[in-house]
CSV table of C-alpha atoms in Angstrom, one decimal:
chain,number,residue,atom,x,y,z
U,1,MET,CA,11.9,-53.0,9.9
U,2,MET,CA,12.6,-49.0,9.2
U,3,GLY,CA,9.3,-46.9,9.0
U,4,THR,CA,7.3,-49.3,6.6
U,5,LEU,CA,10.3,-50.8,4.6
U,6,LYS,CA,10.1,-54.7,4.3
U,7,THR,CA,13.9,-55.8,4.8
U,8,GLU,CA,15.5,-58.7,4.0
U,9,PRO,CA,19.6,-59.6,4.0
U,10,ALA,CA,21.1,-58.0,1.1
U,11,ARG,CA,23.8,-60.7,0.4
U,12,THR,CA,20.8,-62.7,-0.7
U,13,ARG,CA,19.0,-60.0,-3.1
U,14,GLY,CA,21.9,-58.9,-5.9
U,15,ASP,CA,18.6,-58.1,-7.9
U,16,LEU,CA,18.2,-54.8,-5.6
U,17,LEU,CA,21.9,-54.0,-5.5
U,18,ALA,CA,24.4,-52.4,-8.2
U,19,PRO,CA,27.1,-55.0,-9.2
U,20,PRO,CA,29.8,-53.2,-7.0
U,21,VAL,CA,27.5,-53.4,-4.2
U,22,THR,CA,26.9,-57.0,-4.6
U,23,ALA,CA,30.4,-57.8,-4.9
U,24,ALA,CA,31.8,-55.4,-1.9
U,25,LEU,CA,29.3,-57.5,0.3
U,26,ALA,CA,30.5,-60.7,-1.2
U,27,GLN,CA,33.9,-59.8,0.2
U,28,TRP,CA,32.6,-58.6,3.6
U,29,PRO,CA,35.3,-59.7,6.4
U,30,ALA,CA,34.0,-62.7,8.4
U,31,ASP,CA,35.5,-60.9,11.5
U,32,ALA,CA,34.0,-57.5,11.0
U,33,GLY,CA,32.3,-55.9,14.1
U,34,VAL,CA,29.2,-56.1,12.1
U,35,ASP,CA,27.8,-59.3,10.4
U,36,VAL,CA,27.0,-59.3,6.9
U,37,ASP,CA,23.6,-60.6,7.4
U,38,SER,CA,22.9,-57.2,9.6
U,39,VAL,CA,23.0,-55.3,6.2
U,40,LEU,CA,19.5,-55.2,5.0
U,41,VAL,CA,17.9,-54.3,1.8
U,42,ALA,CA,14.1,-53.2,1.0
U,43,PRO,CA,12.9,-52.6,-2.6
U,44,ILE,CA,11.3,-48.7,-2.9
U,45,ASP,CA,9.3,-47.4,-6.0
U,46,ALA,CA,12.4,-45.6,-7.9
U,47,ASP,CA,10.4,-42.3,-8.4
U,48,LEU,CA,10.7,-42.0,-4.7
U,49,ALA,CA,14.6,-42.6,-4.6
U,50,ASP,CA,15.1,-39.0,-3.7
U,51,THR,CA,15.7,-38.4,0.1
U,52,ALA,CA,12.6,-36.1,0.9
U,53,ALA,CA,10.5,-38.1,-1.0
U,54,PHE,CA,11.6,-41.5,0.2
U,55,CYS,CA,11.4,-40.3,4.0
U,56,GLU,CA,8.0,-39.0,3.8
U,57,ALA,CA,6.5,-42.1,1.8
U,58,TYR,CA,7.7,-44.9,3.8
U,59,GLY,CA,7.8,-43.1,7.0
U,60,VAL,CA,11.6,-42.8,7.8
U,61,GLY,CA,13.0,-40.0,9.6
U,62,LEU,CA,15.8,-37.8,7.7
U,63,ALA,CA,17.7,-38.8,11.0
U,64,GLU,CA,17.9,-42.3,10.1
U,65,SER,CA,18.5,-41.9,6.6
U,66,ALA,CA,22.2,-40.5,5.2
U,67,ASN,CA,22.8,-39.1,2.2
U,68,CYS,CA,26.1,-40.4,0.4
U,69,VAL,CA,27.7,-37.4,-2.0
U,70,VAL,CA,30.7,-37.6,-4.5
U,71,VAL,CA,32.8,-34.7,-4.3
U,72,ALA,CA,35.8,-34.0,-6.3
U,73,GLY,CA,39.1,-31.5,-6.4
U,74,LYS,CA,42.1,-31.1,-8.4
U,75,ARG,CA,45.8,-31.1,-7.0
U,76,GLU,CA,48.9,-30.7,-9.3
U,77,GLY,CA,46.4,-31.6,-12.0
U,78,ALA,CA,44.9,-34.5,-10.9
U,79,ILE,CA,41.4,-34.8,-9.7
U,80,ARG,CA,40.5,-36.3,-6.7
U,81,TYR,CA,37.5,-38.2,-5.6
U,82,ALA,CA,35.9,-38.7,-2.2
U,83,ALA,CA,32.5,-39.8,-0.7
U,84,CYS,CA,30.9,-37.8,1.8
U,85,LEU,CA,28.2,-39.8,4.0
U,86,VAL,CA,26.0,-37.3,6.2
U,87,LEU,CA,22.6,-37.8,7.7
U,88,ALA,CA,19.4,-36.3,5.5
U,89,ASN,CA,19.2,-33.8,8.1
U,90,THR,CA,22.7,-32.1,8.0
U,91,ARG,CA,24.5,-31.1,4.9
U,92,ALA,CA,28.1,-31.9,3.9
U,93,ASP,CA,30.8,-29.0,4.4
U,94,VAL,CA,32.2,-29.6,1.1
U,95,ASN,CA,34.4,-26.6,0.7
U,96,GLY,CA,35.6,-26.7,4.3
U,97,VAL,CA,36.0,-30.2,6.2
U,98,ALA,CA,35.8,-32.2,2.7
U,99,ARG,CA,37.9,-30.1,1.2
U,100,ARG,CA,40.7,-30.5,3.8
U,101,ALA,CA,40.5,-34.1,3.8
U,102,LEU,CA,41.2,-34.4,0.3
U,103,ASP,CA,44.1,-31.9,0.3
U,104,VAL,CA,42.6,-29.9,-2.5
U,105,ARG,CA,42.4,-26.0,-3.1
U,106,LYS,CA,38.9,-26.4,-3.8
U,107,ALA,CA,36.3,-29.1,-3.6
U,108,SER,CA,32.6,-29.4,-5.2
U,109,PHE,CA,30.3,-32.0,-6.0
U,110,ALA,CA,31.2,-34.2,-8.7
U,111,PRO,CA,29.8,-33.9,-11.7
U,112,MET,CA,26.8,-36.8,-12.3
U,113,ALA,CA,27.8,-38.3,-15.3
U,114,ASP,CA,31.6,-38.8,-13.8
U,115,ALA,CA,29.9,-40.2,-10.5
U,116,VAL,CA,27.6,-42.6,-12.0
U,117,GLU,CA,30.7,-43.6,-14.4
U,118,LEU,CA,33.2,-44.1,-11.9
U,119,THR,CA,31.2,-45.7,-9.2
U,120,GLY,CA,29.0,-48.2,-11.3
U,121,MET,CA,25.8,-46.9,-9.7
U,122,GLU,CA,23.1,-44.9,-10.8
U,123,TYR,CA,22.7,-41.7,-9.8
U,124,GLY,CA,20.4,-40.8,-6.5
U,125,GLY,CA,21.6,-44.4,-5.2
U,126,ILE,CA,25.1,-43.9,-4.7
U,127,THR,CA,26.1,-45.9,-1.4
U,128,PRO,CA,29.5,-45.9,0.3
U,129,ILE,CA,29.6,-49.7,0.1
U,130,GLY,CA,31.7,-50.7,-2.9
U,131,LEU,CA,33.1,-47.3,-3.9
U,132,PRO,CA,36.4,-47.4,-5.9
U,133,PRO,CA,39.0,-49.0,-3.1
U,134,GLU,CA,41.3,-45.8,-3.5
U,135,TRP,CA,38.4,-43.4,-2.9
U,136,PRO,CA,38.2,-42.1,1.0
U,137,ILE,CA,34.9,-42.3,2.6
U,138,LEU,CA,34.1,-39.7,4.9
U,139,VAL,CA,31.7,-40.7,7.5
U,140,ASP,CA,30.2,-38.2,9.8
U,141,ALA,CA,30.4,-39.3,13.2
U,142,ARG,CA,26.5,-39.1,13.6
U,143,VAL,CA,26.0,-41.4,10.9
U,144,VAL,CA,28.2,-43.7,13.0
U,145,ALA,CA,26.5,-43.5,16.2
U,146,THR,CA,22.9,-43.9,14.4
U,147,SER,CA,21.8,-47.7,15.6
U,148,TYR,CA,20.3,-48.2,12.1
U,149,VAL,CA,20.6,-45.8,9.0
U,150,ILE,CA,19.4,-45.9,5.4
U,151,VAL,CA,21.7,-45.6,2.8
U,152,GLY,CA,21.2,-45.9,-1.5
U,153,SER,CA,22.0,-49.7,-2.7
U,154,GLY,CA,23.5,-48.3,-5.7
U,155,VAL,CA,20.0,-48.5,-7.8
U,156,ARG,CA,17.2,-45.9,-7.4
U,157,HIS,CA,14.5,-49.1,-6.8
U,158,SER,CA,15.8,-49.9,-3.2
U,159,LYS,CA,17.7,-48.8,0.0
U,160,ILE,CA,19.9,-50.9,2.2
U,161,ALA,CA,19.7,-50.7,6.2
U,162,LEU,CA,22.6,-51.1,8.0
U,163,PRO,CA,24.2,-50.0,11.3
U,164,GLY,CA,26.0,-46.8,11.7
U,165,ALA,CA,28.8,-48.4,12.9
U,166,ALA,CA,29.3,-50.6,10.1
U,167,LEU,CA,29.9,-47.8,7.9
U,168,ALA,CA,33.1,-46.9,9.8
U,169,GLU,CA,34.2,-50.5,9.0
U,170,LEU,CA,34.4,-50.1,5.2
U,171,PRO,CA,37.4,-50.0,3.1
U,172,GLY,CA,38.7,-46.3,3.0
U,173,ALA,CA,36.4,-45.2,5.5
U,174,ARG,CA,37.2,-42.3,7.9
U,175,VAL,CA,34.8,-41.0,10.8
U,176,VAL,CA,35.0,-37.3,10.7
U,177,GLU,CA,33.7,-35.0,13.6
U,178,ASP,CA,31.5,-32.1,12.4
U,179,LEU,CA,31.5,-33.3,8.5
U,180,ALA,CA,28.1,-32.2,8.1
U,181,ARG,CA,26.1,-29.1,9.5
U,182,PRO,CA,22.9,-28.9,10.5
U,183,ILE,CA,20.3,-27.8,8.0
């Protein structure tokens, strides 16, 4: 349990996950450094899904909660997307570190409609688990160093808790020092 969340193995609760997340958990490698049963899920009030409201209502610290933001930039007429995963007490350096990682001239948060359509997840619940395989997942090193961290589940009515180290093992994940700056 983290805060007052009542967790259980995520792979047994597809009703609390977006379809791409369920599919990614079903394909979790048996030889991964973190067992799939260490990925937990807890139901929450969907009206409390936004980070600040969630942390306050469920007694979870901002340093135990991570935000996954979708960023986009253009290069040679093509839009490039990436996910940035940062602790909730930090902000992603979108136009510095993330922009350079995408190799674009300018990066910004992807429009909500695009993020929702491309991920198959609900806005406010987007998670790095189950993202399009061609997207890089930039994970701030502070997230990986967290023993257990709370992230979205692809839907607003639940949250996933998992070891921070598991996020470094996701397909397309790259651990990036100083991806985020303290708020």
